[in-house]
Structure formats: C-alpha cells, structure tokens
C-alpha cells in the first residue's frame, strides 16, 4: 500500500483528516480574528473617548489658569482645588509650566520649581498639543498649550495671533479600560473555546459524513475484487464518485469482455484442434476393428488421416501466427519497403492456386509506393485477403488488386467476383474461428483465423481495414496503412 503514496508527512495523507482540519480552521480562524478585532476595537474606542474627555477638562482648566493669573501667582485656592480634583479624577498627575519651562505646579509635588524641557513640551510651546497612550503602563499623557490672545493696551483690541503662556502636562490612568479589556478578553476566550469545541464536533461529524461515499466505493471494489459480487457499482452521492465508479465499471466491463473472449477463444481452440483428432481416431478405429481390410481401403483411410494431420498443422500454424500478432509494437520489424514488389511477390506465389481455381488475378498499380512496414506481417495480411478472394470465388471469376497512395497512406484494395458475404456475417468475419459457411469449410479449407490475423497486422501498422460485399456479386476489402510508421 505504501508505494502508492507520494512522499511527505504520512500523517496528512488521510483525506478525512484533511477535511477535518479544513473545517476546523474555517471555524476557528475567523472566530479568533473576530475576538481580537472586537477587543482591540473596544480598547481603541475607549482610549479615544478618554483622550477627548481629559482634553476638554484640561482646556477648561487652562482657561481658568489664565483668568486667575495662575501663571504669575500660583496661590489661587480655586485653581489648586480644580487641579487636585483633576488629578484625583483621573488618578494621574498634572503639571503646569510657565513660559520659562519652569514647573510652577505639580500635583505630585515632586518637580515644582524645576525646569522641564522635553520634545513634547517644546512642540507644545509652538502650539502643537500632543497626546500619547502608553498601553504597557496603562496611562494617557497629554500636553496642552495655555494660550491667550493678548489685548493691545493702547487700542484695547484683541490680537488675532495667540501667545503661548505656558504648558499643561497631564497624565491620566487608563486602568479601568484595562480592567474592562481583561473582562472582555476572558469572556471572549470562553466563547472562543466553546466555538472550538463545537467546531471540533462539527468537523469530526462532517469529515465522517463527507468521506462515507468514498468508503462505499472501497467496500464495493473490495467485494468485486474478492469475487463476492460482479455487479456494477453505483455510488451517486457526488459527481466525483459517479466518475470514479463509472471508470471502474468500464474497466470491469472491459475485463469481463476480455475474460469472455479469452474463454471463448480457449473453447474454440480446443474444439478446432479436437475435430481433426476425432476424425483421425474414427478412421484409425474403423481400420483396427475390421479384419482383412483391403490395401486400397487402408491407403484411402491413411490419406484421409494424413489430410487431417495437415489440417491440424495448419490450425496450429495459424494460431502461432495470431499469438505473434497479439504482441506489442516492440515486436515490429519496420523497414522501408517497396510495396509494389511486395504485392508482386505475393501474386507470384498465389498464381498457381488461382490457376487451380480458374480465377484470373489482375494487379493494378496506380503509382510506385514505398512505405515503412513490417514486410512479413504485411505479406501475411495481403496474402490472406487474396487467398480468400481466390477461395471464395467461382471458376472463371477474377480478383483485382489495386495499389494506390496519397501523401499519408497507401491503400491495397482486393476486389473479387466471388460468392460475397451476407450482411449479418460481415460484422463477425474478423472474429477468430468464424466461418460463414461451416458445412463447406472442409472442402474449401481454412481455419477461420485468416481475417483475424490480417486485422491484427493492419492494426499493428496503425492502419485500418474495411469490407464491402454483396451476396452472390463479390467482396471488396480495402486496407489503409500509413506510409510512415509512428510508434
Ligand atoms: P478462413 O480460413 O475460413 O478463410 P478467414 O478468417 O480468412 O477464415 O475468413 C472468415 C470467413 O469470412 C470465411 O470463412 C469466409 O466465409 C468469409 N470470407 C472471407 N473472405 C471472403 C471473400 N473474399 N469472399 C467471401 N467470403 C469471404
């Protein structure tokens, strides 16, 4: 079994396991992503809201700072109370710096009087407020400029350009966001694990159900292989199973046809080989059971026995030829051959038989043909056709052989004025041991293997053979063989 698998992890070769994993991943991956997105979206939204809220509060207090002149005198009780309230509200720290970067108020009371210069503070003096969320330590840090629009003392008009008088540096804790996030995380984890549990159960169930038709096929094929059943399999669950089963049924039909034809062939061979032996046995027994048999009778019976031996020999030779023909293309001995002279040689050999049957042989060569063929096999094929045309003819009849070619194939047409073949017999004449008129086969001769040999030889050359016939008028066989043999 092992050799049929591709290399790789043997664990993943199970189709059911793959289906299981696909269904599991299809369920778990979206659920995990969804959980991550929801938790993060909540956090981002909560931090944004908090930033806005803190910024509003800070801006209000910044205005109060200017109104109470806090930057010049930081003793205002009202403002200090507001700053402490802000610091307590957000569980954070508030620092106020004047325009010399000096910390005039720190709700932690650590940095008052010190100078604080950082990139954010400098940018803030230029009017750029800055907000930063530190996820690790869970706080928001914010710098907000304390700006005012100065009033011209002479004209009493308010300037269009704002002046930065100081900076508020505020840090606000986001612990409550972290706590909510943790709760959300825990709950979504529970949902996710419930989801995974359900997906595992669904994946196990589905992988079992989806794979079931393939198991059915395996069981059915095993039953056929073991010989419990030779019926056609049907698993109509999927298109795929229908295709697999169709292919298997076709193969089974082919093998059955092959087996039938093999059995029929063996039966035919046994029968054909037995017939001459039975005749010989009868002839020999009748000689043995009679006393004082005259020499003439002996001679006559021995001649009959000799004829039966010849016939047996003929059948065996034809069978051997047919077996050779059934072999593969590797057994072809292909050579460039002059087909005109090949046909002429055959005709030279068959002319005495034609004379014996009083049949005229006519050869019409329409052009010189040279082709890539196995001359021995082609000679057999053409000889059989011409021999049949002579054998199944009337005295005074004719056989016309026409050789022609185009740029791809050459054709050999063997036409006769003989007895012809009935329509219903035409489709059987290439079958092994098939003879149209069995009653006259003894006097005409032949084994019923000639046309089977011819057809095999033609097919081995990748050619084709056709027959047309009219009973009592004659028969025409046409062989088409490619000029170039393609393996
Ligand atoms: P056989 O050895 O009997 O000739 P074949 O396979 O060559 O066997 O031919 C099969 C049968 O086809 C023959 O028995 C004969 O009845 C018929 N047949 C073949 N060729 C011809 C033909 N040219 N004219 C009439 N019948 C033919």
Short mmCIF file of C-alpha atoms and ligand atoms in Angstrom, two decimals:
data_model
loop_
_atom_site.label_atom_id
_atom_site.label_comp_id
_atom_site.label_asym_id
_atom_site.label_seq_id
_atom_site.Cartn_x
_atom_site.Cartn_y
_atom_site.Cartn_z
CA UNK A 1 0.00 0.00 0.00
CA UNK A 2 2.87 2.28 0.96
CA UNK A 3 4.35 2.55 -2.54
CA UNK A 4 1.19 4.23 -3.93
CA UNK A 5 1.66 7.34 -1.74
CA UNK A 6 3.59 10.46 -2.58
CA UNK A 7 6.47 11.41 -0.33
CA UNK A 8 5.68 13.70 2.58
CA UNK A 9 4.16 13.53 6.05
CA UNK A 10 2.23 10.24 6.24
CA UNK A 11 0.02 11.83 8.89
CA UNK A 12 -1.51 14.27 6.37
CA UNK A 13 -2.29 11.63 3.75
CA UNK A 14 -5.65 10.90 5.27
CA UNK A 15 -8.37 12.65 3.26
CA UNK A 16 -10.66 12.57 6.29
CA UNK A 17 -8.02 14.27 8.43
CA UNK A 18 -7.60 16.99 5.79
CA UNK A 19 -11.35 17.62 5.65
CA UNK A 20 -11.41 17.69 9.46
CA UNK A 21 -8.58 20.23 9.60
CA UNK A 22 -10.08 22.42 6.86
CA UNK A 23 -13.47 22.60 8.61
CA UNK A 24 -11.76 23.22 11.96
CA UNK A 25 -9.59 26.03 10.54
CA UNK A 26 -12.57 27.52 8.67
CA UNK A 27 -14.36 27.81 12.01
CA UNK A 28 -11.54 28.72 14.39
CA UNK A 29 -9.55 31.26 12.36
CA UNK A 30 -12.49 33.69 11.76
CA UNK A 31 -13.60 33.30 15.41
CA UNK A 32 -10.08 34.13 16.67
CA UNK A 33 -9.75 37.12 14.34
CA UNK A 34 -13.21 38.37 15.37
CA UNK A 35 -12.30 38.10 19.04
CA UNK A 36 -9.05 40.02 18.50
CA UNK A 37 -10.78 42.73 16.44
CA UNK A 38 -13.61 43.22 18.95
CA UNK A 39 -11.29 43.51 21.98
CA UNK A 40 -8.95 45.93 20.16
CA UNK A 41 -11.80 47.99 18.74
CA UNK A 42 -13.21 48.36 22.24
CA UNK A 43 -9.82 49.46 23.63
CA UNK A 44 -9.16 51.99 20.83
CA UNK A 45 -12.62 53.46 21.16
CA UNK A 46 -12.40 53.69 24.97
CA UNK A 47 -8.96 55.35 24.80
CA UNK A 48 -10.23 57.88 22.19
CA UNK A 49 -13.20 58.76 24.35
CA UNK A 50 -10.97 59.15 27.39
CA UNK A 51 -8.49 61.34 25.50
CA UNK A 52 -11.31 63.67 24.40
CA UNK A 53 -12.71 63.81 27.90
CA UNK A 54 -9.34 64.62 29.53
CA UNK A 55 -8.51 67.18 26.82
CA UNK A 56 -11.81 69.01 27.40
CA UNK A 57 -11.22 69.14 31.13
CA UNK A 58 -7.63 70.33 30.64
CA UNK A 59 -8.67 73.08 28.22
CA UNK A 60 -11.31 74.35 30.65
CA UNK A 61 -8.76 74.46 33.46
CA UNK A 62 -6.19 76.13 31.14
CA UNK A 63 -8.69 78.96 30.63
CA UNK A 64 -9.21 79.18 34.36
CA UNK A 65 -5.42 79.42 34.85
CA UNK A 66 -5.29 82.49 32.60
CA UNK A 67 -8.42 84.01 34.16
CA UNK A 68 -7.00 83.69 37.68
CA UNK A 69 -3.48 84.79 36.60
CA UNK A 70 -2.25 81.48 37.99
CA UNK A 71 0.93 81.56 35.88
CA UNK A 72 2.06 84.71 37.68
CA UNK A 73 0.74 83.72 41.13
CA UNK A 74 0.05 80.03 41.82
CA UNK A 75 -1.59 80.52 45.16
CA UNK A 76 -5.20 80.58 43.87
CA UNK A 77 -7.17 78.19 46.07
CA UNK A 78 -9.87 77.71 43.45
CA UNK A 79 -7.43 76.68 40.70
CA UNK A 80 -5.38 74.50 43.01
CA UNK A 81 -8.56 72.72 44.09
CA UNK A 82 -9.52 72.23 40.44
CA UNK A 83 -6.05 70.84 39.63
CA UNK A 84 -6.19 68.44 42.58
CA UNK A 85 -9.68 67.35 41.57
CA UNK A 86 -8.49 66.69 38.01
CA UNK A 87 -5.51 64.74 39.27
CA UNK A 88 -7.72 62.65 41.58
CA UNK A 89 -10.44 62.17 38.99
CA UNK A 90 -8.08 60.55 36.50
CA UNK A 91 -5.81 59.02 39.10
CA UNK A 92 -2.96 60.92 37.44
CA UNK A 93 -0.63 63.86 37.64
CA UNK A 94 -0.96 67.46 36.49
CA UNK A 95 2.00 69.77 35.94
CA UNK A 96 1.85 73.43 34.92
CA UNK A 97 4.87 75.06 33.30
CA UNK A 98 5.25 78.75 32.62
CA UNK A 99 6.86 80.26 29.51
CA UNK A 100 10.37 79.71 31.00
CA UNK A 101 9.79 75.91 31.21
CA UNK A 102 9.68 76.16 35.00
CA UNK A 103 7.25 73.86 36.77
CA UNK A 104 5.01 76.10 38.84
CA UNK A 105 2.64 73.40 39.97
CA UNK A 106 2.95 69.59 40.21
CA UNK A 107 0.07 67.73 41.85
CA UNK A 108 2.64 65.09 42.96
CA UNK A 109 4.64 67.96 44.50
CA UNK A 110 7.91 66.47 43.19
CA UNK A 111 9.01 68.74 40.36
CA UNK A 112 7.84 72.20 41.44
CA UNK A 113 10.47 74.85 40.79
CA UNK A 114 12.39 72.57 38.38
CA UNK A 115 12.80 73.26 34.70
CA UNK A 116 11.23 70.73 32.38
CA UNK A 117 12.34 70.58 28.75
CA UNK A 118 11.20 67.75 26.56
CA UNK A 119 10.42 67.46 22.86
CA UNK A 120 6.67 67.36 23.52
CA UNK A 121 6.84 70.42 25.81
CA UNK A 122 8.84 72.42 23.24
CA UNK A 123 6.41 71.45 20.47
CA UNK A 124 3.55 72.41 22.75
CA UNK A 125 5.01 75.89 23.22
CA UNK A 126 4.84 76.17 19.44
CA UNK A 127 1.12 75.49 19.71
CA UNK A 128 1.09 71.72 18.96
CA UNK A 129 -0.74 69.76 21.61
CA UNK A 130 0.31 66.13 21.96
CA UNK A 131 -1.42 63.01 23.25
CA UNK A 132 0.16 59.61 23.78
CA UNK A 133 -1.35 56.36 25.02
CA UNK A 134 1.01 54.02 26.85
CA UNK A 135 -0.58 50.61 26.74
CA UNK A 136 2.12 48.90 28.79
CA UNK A 137 1.79 51.15 31.86
CA UNK A 138 -1.84 51.98 31.19
CA UNK A 139 -1.92 55.77 31.06
CA UNK A 140 -2.57 58.65 28.67
CA UNK A 141 -0.07 61.50 28.57
CA UNK A 142 -1.16 64.84 27.17
CA UNK A 143 0.47 68.24 26.70
CA UNK A 144 -1.89 71.19 26.15
CA UNK A 145 -0.66 74.77 25.49
CA UNK A 146 -2.03 77.55 27.73
CA UNK A 147 -2.69 80.23 25.15
CA UNK A 148 -4.32 83.64 25.16
CA UNK A 149 -4.99 86.37 22.65
CA UNK A 150 -3.18 89.50 24.03
CA UNK A 151 -5.11 92.81 24.27
CA UNK A 152 -3.46 95.95 22.84
CA UNK A 153 -3.21 98.34 25.77
CA UNK A 154 -3.40 101.40 23.53
CA UNK A 155 -6.27 100.45 21.26
CA UNK A 156 -7.97 97.93 23.55
CA UNK A 157 -8.27 95.44 20.62
CA UNK A 158 -7.69 91.71 20.95
CA UNK A 159 -4.90 90.33 18.74
CA UNK A 160 -5.66 87.61 16.12
CA UNK A 161 -2.42 85.76 16.95
CA UNK A 162 -2.43 83.68 20.12
CA UNK A 163 0.53 83.68 22.50
CA UNK A 164 1.59 80.58 24.47
CA UNK A 165 1.91 81.46 28.11
CA UNK A 166 2.61 78.01 29.45
CA UNK A 167 2.01 74.27 29.11
CA UNK A 168 -0.16 71.80 30.99
CA UNK A 169 1.29 68.29 31.15
CA UNK A 170 -1.33 65.79 32.26
CA UNK A 171 -1.14 62.05 32.72
CA UNK A 172 -4.38 60.10 33.24
CA UNK A 173 -4.60 56.48 34.24
CA UNK A 174 -6.49 54.08 31.92
CA UNK A 175 -6.71 51.26 34.46
CA UNK A 176 -10.49 50.99 34.10
CA UNK A 177 -10.08 50.46 30.33
CA UNK A 178 -7.54 47.71 31.03
CA UNK A 179 -9.89 46.09 33.54
CA UNK A 180 -12.82 46.13 31.08
CA UNK A 181 -10.48 44.83 28.36
CA UNK A 182 -9.39 41.94 30.63
CA UNK A 183 -13.04 41.06 31.38
CA UNK A 184 -13.87 41.22 27.69
CA UNK A 185 -10.81 39.10 26.96
CA UNK A 186 -11.85 36.44 29.45
CA UNK A 187 -15.43 36.30 28.20
CA UNK A 188 -14.40 36.18 24.54
CA UNK A 189 -11.93 33.41 25.40
CA UNK A 190 -14.78 31.36 26.89
CA UNK A 191 -16.84 31.97 23.75
CA UNK A 192 -13.84 31.07 21.56
CA UNK A 193 -13.21 27.77 23.38
CA UNK A 194 -16.91 26.92 23.21
CA UNK A 195 -16.69 27.68 19.47
CA UNK A 196 -13.60 25.45 19.10
CA UNK A 197 -15.41 22.63 20.92
CA UNK A 198 -18.42 22.95 18.61
CA UNK A 199 -16.17 23.18 15.53
CA UNK A 200 -14.25 20.02 16.54
CA UNK A 201 -17.55 18.14 16.94
CA UNK A 202 -18.87 19.50 13.61
CA UNK A 203 -15.54 18.76 11.86
CA UNK A 204 -15.49 15.16 13.15
CA UNK A 205 -19.12 14.64 12.08
CA UNK A 206 -18.74 16.28 8.67
CA UNK A 207 -15.42 14.60 7.85
CA UNK A 208 -17.09 11.27 8.59
CA UNK A 209 -20.20 12.05 6.51
CA UNK A 210 -18.30 13.57 3.56
CA UNK A 211 -15.90 10.66 3.32
CA UNK A 212 -18.61 7.98 3.55
CA UNK A 213 -19.28 7.70 -0.24
CA UNK A 214 -15.57 7.01 -0.81
CA UNK A 215 -15.70 4.27 1.82
CA UNK A 216 -18.71 2.85 -0.01
CA UNK A 217 -16.64 2.73 -3.23
CA UNK A 218 -13.77 0.99 -1.44
CA UNK A 219 -16.15 -1.60 0.04
CA UNK A 220 -17.82 -2.21 -3.33
CA UNK A 221 -14.46 -2.56 -5.13
CA UNK A 222 -13.21 -4.89 -2.39
CA UNK A 223 -16.33 -7.04 -2.82
CA UNK A 224 -15.76 -7.20 -6.59
CA UNK A 225 -12.05 -7.96 -6.12
CA UNK A 226 -12.79 -10.71 -3.61
CA UNK A 227 -15.29 -12.20 -6.05
CA UNK A 228 -18.39 -11.74 -3.83
CA UNK A 229 -20.02 -9.62 -6.50
CA UNK A 230 -19.57 -8.89 -10.17
CA UNK A 231 -22.39 -6.38 -10.38
CA UNK A 232 -21.82 -2.80 -11.46
CA UNK A 233 -21.14 -0.38 -8.60
CA UNK A 234 -23.31 2.68 -8.05
CA UNK A 235 -22.38 5.50 -5.61
CA UNK A 236 -24.35 8.53 -6.86
CA UNK A 237 -23.54 10.78 -3.85
CA UNK A 238 -21.10 13.14 -5.65
CA UNK A 239 -20.15 13.90 -9.26
CA UNK A 240 -16.65 12.73 -8.33
CA UNK A 241 -17.83 9.37 -7.01
CA UNK A 242 -20.00 8.92 -10.11
CA UNK A 243 -16.90 9.50 -12.31
CA UNK A 244 -14.72 7.12 -10.27
CA UNK A 245 -17.41 4.45 -10.25
CA UNK A 246 -18.05 4.92 -13.99
CA UNK A 247 -14.36 4.46 -14.71
CA UNK A 248 -14.26 1.35 -12.52
CA UNK A 249 -17.39 -0.11 -14.13
CA UNK A 250 -15.96 0.48 -17.59
CA UNK A 251 -12.75 -1.24 -16.56
CA UNK A 252 -14.74 -4.12 -15.10
CA UNK A 253 -16.79 -4.42 -18.31
CA UNK A 254 -13.61 -4.43 -20.38
CA UNK A 255 -12.03 -7.07 -18.19
CA UNK A 256 -15.19 -9.15 -18.33
CA UNK A 257 -15.31 -8.87 -22.13
CA UNK A 258 -11.63 -9.75 -22.24
CA UNK A 259 -12.21 -12.74 -19.97
CA UNK A 260 -15.24 -13.88 -22.01
CA UNK A 261 -13.28 -13.59 -25.25
CA UNK A 262 -10.36 -15.49 -23.71
CA UNK A 263 -12.70 -18.28 -22.55
CA UNK A 264 -14.41 -18.38 -25.93
CA UNK A 265 -11.03 -18.47 -27.65
CA UNK A 266 -9.82 -21.36 -25.49
CA UNK A 267 -13.09 -23.22 -26.14
CA UNK A 268 -12.79 -22.59 -29.90
CA UNK A 269 -9.15 -23.64 -29.99
CA UNK A 270 -9.93 -26.86 -28.12
CA UNK A 271 -12.84 -27.56 -30.42
CA UNK A 272 -10.91 -26.81 -33.62
CA UNK A 273 -7.92 -28.88 -32.51
CA UNK A 274 -10.14 -31.76 -31.42
CA UNK A 275 -12.07 -32.03 -34.71
CA UNK A 276 -9.18 -33.43 -36.84
CA UNK A 277 -8.08 -35.69 -33.96
CA UNK A 278 -11.61 -37.10 -33.65
CA UNK A 279 -11.68 -37.78 -37.40
CA UNK A 280 -8.29 -39.50 -37.21
CA UNK A 281 -9.46 -41.59 -34.24
CA UNK A 282 -12.61 -42.68 -36.12
CA UNK A 283 -10.61 -43.56 -39.23
CA UNK A 284 -7.96 -45.47 -37.26
CA UNK A 285 -10.55 -47.31 -35.13
CA UNK A 286 -12.56 -48.42 -38.12
CA UNK A 287 -9.38 -49.86 -39.66
CA UNK A 288 -8.48 -51.61 -36.42
CA UNK A 289 -11.92 -53.11 -35.83
CA UNK A 290 -12.12 -54.66 -39.30
CA UNK A 291 -10.30 -57.83 -40.24
CA UNK A 292 -8.62 -58.38 -43.60
CA UNK A 293 -9.08 -54.79 -44.75
CA UNK A 294 -8.07 -54.41 -48.42
CA UNK A 295 -4.92 -52.39 -49.08
CA UNK A 296 -6.92 -49.83 -51.15
CA UNK A 297 -9.13 -49.06 -48.13
CA UNK A 298 -6.04 -48.78 -45.92
CA UNK A 299 -4.50 -46.36 -48.41
CA UNK A 300 -7.69 -44.31 -48.67
CA UNK A 301 -8.07 -44.09 -44.87
CA UNK A 302 -4.40 -43.25 -44.40
CA UNK A 303 -4.74 -40.48 -47.00
CA UNK A 304 -7.69 -39.10 -45.01
CA UNK A 305 -5.65 -39.32 -41.78
CA UNK A 306 -2.77 -37.50 -43.49
CA UNK A 307 -5.18 -34.75 -44.65
CA UNK A 308 -6.46 -34.37 -41.08
CA UNK A 309 -2.86 -34.09 -39.82
CA UNK A 310 -2.23 -31.38 -42.45
CA UNK A 311 -5.33 -29.56 -41.23
CA UNK A 312 -4.25 -29.82 -37.59
CA UNK A 313 -0.86 -28.47 -38.62
CA UNK A 314 -2.49 -25.61 -40.49
CA UNK A 315 -4.60 -24.65 -37.45
CA UNK A 316 -1.58 -24.75 -35.12
CA UNK A 317 0.48 -22.62 -37.55
CA UNK A 318 -2.31 -20.05 -37.83
CA UNK A 319 -2.70 -19.98 -34.04
CA UNK A 320 1.01 -19.39 -33.58
CA UNK A 321 0.88 -16.57 -36.15
CA UNK A 322 -2.07 -15.00 -34.36
CA UNK A 323 -0.31 -15.18 -30.99
CA UNK A 324 2.68 -13.43 -32.54
CA UNK A 325 0.35 -10.75 -33.91
CA UNK A 326 -1.08 -10.11 -30.44
CA UNK A 327 2.31 -8.98 -29.19
CA UNK A 328 3.30 -5.36 -28.72
CA UNK A 329 4.62 -2.81 -31.18
CA UNK A 330 8.15 -3.55 -29.90
CA UNK A 331 7.99 -6.79 -31.91
CA UNK A 332 7.53 -4.92 -35.19
CA UNK A 333 10.45 -5.08 -37.59
CA UNK A 334 9.85 -1.89 -39.53
CA UNK A 335 11.79 -1.27 -42.74
CA UNK A 336 11.46 0.93 -45.80
CA UNK A 337 9.76 -1.47 -48.24
CA UNK A 338 8.82 -1.33 -51.91
CA UNK A 339 5.11 -2.21 -51.67
CA UNK A 340 4.73 -2.79 -55.44
CA UNK A 341 7.31 -5.56 -55.45
CA UNK A 342 5.92 -6.96 -52.16
CA UNK A 343 2.47 -7.37 -53.80
CA UNK A 344 4.05 -8.82 -56.94
CA UNK A 345 5.91 -11.43 -54.88
CA UNK A 346 2.66 -12.45 -53.19
CA UNK A 347 0.89 -12.71 -56.53
CA UNK A 348 3.72 -14.84 -57.93
CA UNK A 349 3.26 -17.27 -55.04
CA UNK A 350 -0.55 -17.35 -55.31
CA UNK A 351 -0.85 -17.51 -59.09
CA UNK A 352 -0.69 -21.39 -59.21
CA UNK A 353 -3.56 -21.55 -56.66
CA UNK A 354 -5.53 -19.04 -58.76
CA UNK A 355 -4.92 -21.17 -61.87
CA UNK A 356 -6.12 -24.23 -59.91
CA UNK A 357 -9.34 -22.39 -59.01
CA UNK A 358 -9.63 -20.98 -62.54
CA UNK A 359 -9.59 -17.45 -61.21
CA UNK A 360 -7.89 -14.57 -63.01
CA UNK A 361 -5.53 -12.36 -60.95
CA UNK A 362 -5.32 -8.69 -62.03
CA UNK A 363 -2.83 -6.27 -60.44
CA UNK A 364 -3.25 -2.51 -60.95
CA UNK A 365 -0.50 -0.41 -59.50
CA UNK A 366 -1.53 3.27 -59.75
CA UNK A 367 1.86 4.54 -58.50
CA UNK A 368 5.17 3.36 -57.06
CA UNK A 369 4.75 3.06 -53.31
CA UNK A 370 7.48 2.82 -50.71
CA UNK A 371 6.49 2.67 -47.03
CA UNK A 372 7.74 1.94 -43.52
CA UNK A 373 6.26 -1.50 -42.81
CA UNK A 374 6.96 -4.88 -41.26
CA UNK A 375 7.11 -6.77 -44.58
CA UNK A 376 6.48 -10.23 -43.03
CA UNK A 377 3.28 -9.11 -41.27
CA UNK A 378 2.06 -7.06 -44.22
CA UNK A 379 2.69 -10.01 -46.58
CA UNK A 380 0.56 -12.21 -44.31
CA UNK A 381 -2.27 -9.65 -44.27
CA UNK A 382 -2.34 -9.14 -48.06
CA UNK A 383 -1.87 -12.88 -48.79
CA UNK A 384 -4.86 -13.80 -46.61
CA UNK A 385 -7.09 -11.29 -48.41
CA UNK A 386 -6.03 -12.51 -51.88
CA UNK A 387 -6.21 -16.19 -50.87
CA UNK A 388 -9.76 -15.67 -49.57
CA UNK A 389 -10.71 -13.81 -52.77
CA UNK A 390 -9.49 -16.82 -54.76
CA UNK A 391 -11.02 -19.45 -52.41
CA UNK A 392 -14.47 -17.87 -52.14
CA UNK A 393 -14.78 -17.33 -55.91
CA UNK A 394 -16.38 -19.13 -58.87
CA UNK A 395 -14.41 -20.83 -61.62
CA UNK A 396 -13.90 -18.20 -64.33
CA UNK A 397 -14.04 -15.40 -61.77
CA UNK A 398 -11.48 -12.67 -61.19
CA UNK A 399 -9.58 -10.97 -58.38
CA UNK A 400 -8.46 -7.36 -58.82
CA UNK A 401 -5.73 -5.91 -56.60
CA UNK A 402 -5.29 -2.13 -56.73
CA UNK A 403 -2.36 -0.35 -55.08
CA UNK A 404 -2.62 3.41 -54.59
CA UNK A 405 -1.27 6.07 -52.21
CA UNK A 406 -1.58 9.69 -51.21
CA UNK A 407 0.95 11.70 -49.19
CA UNK A 408 -0.01 9.99 -45.91
CA UNK A 409 -1.31 6.46 -46.51
CA UNK A 410 -1.20 3.72 -49.11
CA UNK A 411 -4.24 1.58 -49.91
CA UNK A 412 -4.42 -2.03 -51.05
CA UNK A 413 -7.83 -2.94 -52.44
CA UNK A 414 -8.65 -6.62 -53.02
CA UNK A 415 -11.82 -6.96 -55.06
CA UNK A 416 -13.32 -10.24 -56.21
CA UNK A 417 -16.23 -11.55 -58.25
CA UNK A 418 -16.86 -14.33 -55.70
CA UNK A 419 -19.71 -15.58 -53.57
CA UNK A 420 -19.92 -12.47 -51.38
CA UNK A 421 -20.72 -12.25 -47.67
CA UNK A 422 -24.20 -11.76 -46.16
CA UNK A 423 -24.75 -8.50 -44.27
CA UNK A 424 -25.30 -10.24 -40.91
CA UNK A 425 -21.99 -12.11 -41.27
CA UNK A 426 -19.93 -9.04 -42.17
CA UNK A 427 -19.53 -7.86 -38.55
CA UNK A 428 -18.24 -11.29 -37.44
CA UNK A 429 -15.73 -12.17 -40.15
CA UNK A 430 -12.74 -10.78 -38.19
CA UNK A 431 -13.57 -12.95 -35.17
CA UNK A 432 -11.25 -15.84 -34.50
CA UNK A 433 -12.54 -19.19 -35.93
CA UNK A 434 -15.57 -17.50 -37.52
CA UNK A 435 -16.53 -19.05 -40.83
CA UNK A 436 -19.63 -18.09 -42.77
CA UNK A 437 -20.33 -21.46 -44.32
CA UNK A 438 -19.11 -24.14 -41.92
CA UNK A 439 -20.57 -27.02 -44.00
CA UNK A 440 -18.25 -26.32 -46.95
CA UNK A 441 -15.23 -25.34 -44.90
CA UNK A 442 -13.69 -28.76 -45.19
CA UNK A 443 -13.56 -28.76 -48.99
CA UNK A 444 -12.65 -25.04 -49.24
CA UNK A 445 -10.09 -25.28 -46.43
CA UNK A 446 -9.19 -22.53 -43.99
CA UNK A 447 -9.15 -22.23 -40.23
CA UNK A 448 -11.30 -19.14 -39.63
CA UNK A 449 -8.20 -17.31 -38.38
CA UNK A 450 -7.05 -15.65 -41.62
CA UNK A 451 -9.00 -12.37 -41.31
CA UNK A 452 -8.23 -12.13 -37.56
CA UNK A 453 -4.51 -12.32 -38.49
CA UNK A 454 -4.99 -9.74 -41.27
CA UNK A 455 -6.80 -7.31 -38.99
CA UNK A 456 -4.17 -7.64 -36.25
CA UNK A 457 -1.39 -7.00 -38.76
CA UNK A 458 -3.17 -3.91 -40.10
CA UNK A 459 -3.85 -2.52 -36.61
CA UNK A 460 -0.22 -3.08 -35.62
CA UNK A 461 0.70 -0.78 -38.52
CA UNK A 462 -1.80 1.80 -37.11
CA UNK A 463 -3.87 1.21 -40.26
CA UNK A 464 -7.50 0.35 -40.92
CA UNK A 465 -9.42 -2.27 -42.88
CA UNK A 466 -12.87 -2.01 -44.45
CA UNK A 467 -15.08 -4.50 -46.23
CA UNK A 468 -17.96 -4.11 -48.64
CA UNK A 469 -19.81 -7.09 -50.01
CA UNK A 470 -22.92 -8.14 -51.86
CA UNK A 471 -24.05 -11.73 -51.65
CA UNK A 472 -23.52 -13.51 -54.99
CA UNK A 473 -21.73 -10.50 -56.51
CA UNK A 474 -18.40 -10.24 -54.79
CA UNK A 475 -16.43 -8.66 -51.98
CA UNK A 476 -14.01 -5.72 -51.69
CA UNK A 477 -11.51 -5.38 -48.83
CA UNK A 478 -9.65 -2.06 -48.51
CA UNK A 479 -6.56 -1.76 -46.32
CA UNK A 480 -5.19 1.69 -45.42
CA UNK A 481 -1.69 1.80 -43.95
CA UNK A 482 0.30 4.96 -43.04
CA UNK A 483 3.41 5.46 -45.19
CA UNK A 484 5.42 6.31 -42.09
CA UNK A 485 5.17 4.09 -39.03
CA UNK A 486 4.64 6.07 -35.84
CA UNK A 487 5.45 4.22 -32.61
P1 LIG B 1 -10.92 -18.88 -43.44
O1 LIG B 1 -9.68 -19.50 -43.00
O2 LIG B 1 -12.11 -19.73 -43.20
O3 LIG B 1 -10.87 -18.31 -44.79
P2 LIG B 1 -10.97 -16.16 -42.65
O4 LIG B 1 -10.83 -15.55 -41.28
O5 LIG B 1 -9.95 -15.82 -43.64
O6 LIG B 1 -11.11 -17.67 -42.40
O7 LIG B 1 -12.37 -15.69 -43.17
C1 LIG B 1 -13.51 -15.80 -42.37
C2 LIG B 1 -14.74 -16.08 -43.20
O8 LIG B 1 -15.07 -14.92 -43.96
C3 LIG B 1 -14.53 -17.15 -44.23
O9 LIG B 1 -14.84 -18.39 -43.67
C4 LIG B 1 -15.47 -16.78 -45.32
O10 LIG B 1 -16.73 -17.35 -45.09
C5 LIG B 1 -15.59 -15.30 -45.24
N1 LIG B 1 -14.78 -14.64 -46.29
C6 LIG B 1 -13.56 -14.12 -46.15
N2 LIG B 1 -13.13 -13.56 -47.30
C7 LIG B 1 -14.13 -13.72 -48.19
C8 LIG B 1 -14.32 -13.33 -49.57
N3 LIG B 1 -13.39 -12.69 -50.26
N4 LIG B 1 -15.48 -13.67 -50.16
C9 LIG B 1 -16.43 -14.32 -49.46
N5 LIG B 1 -16.33 -14.71 -48.17
C10 LIG B 1 -15.19 -14.39 -47.53
#
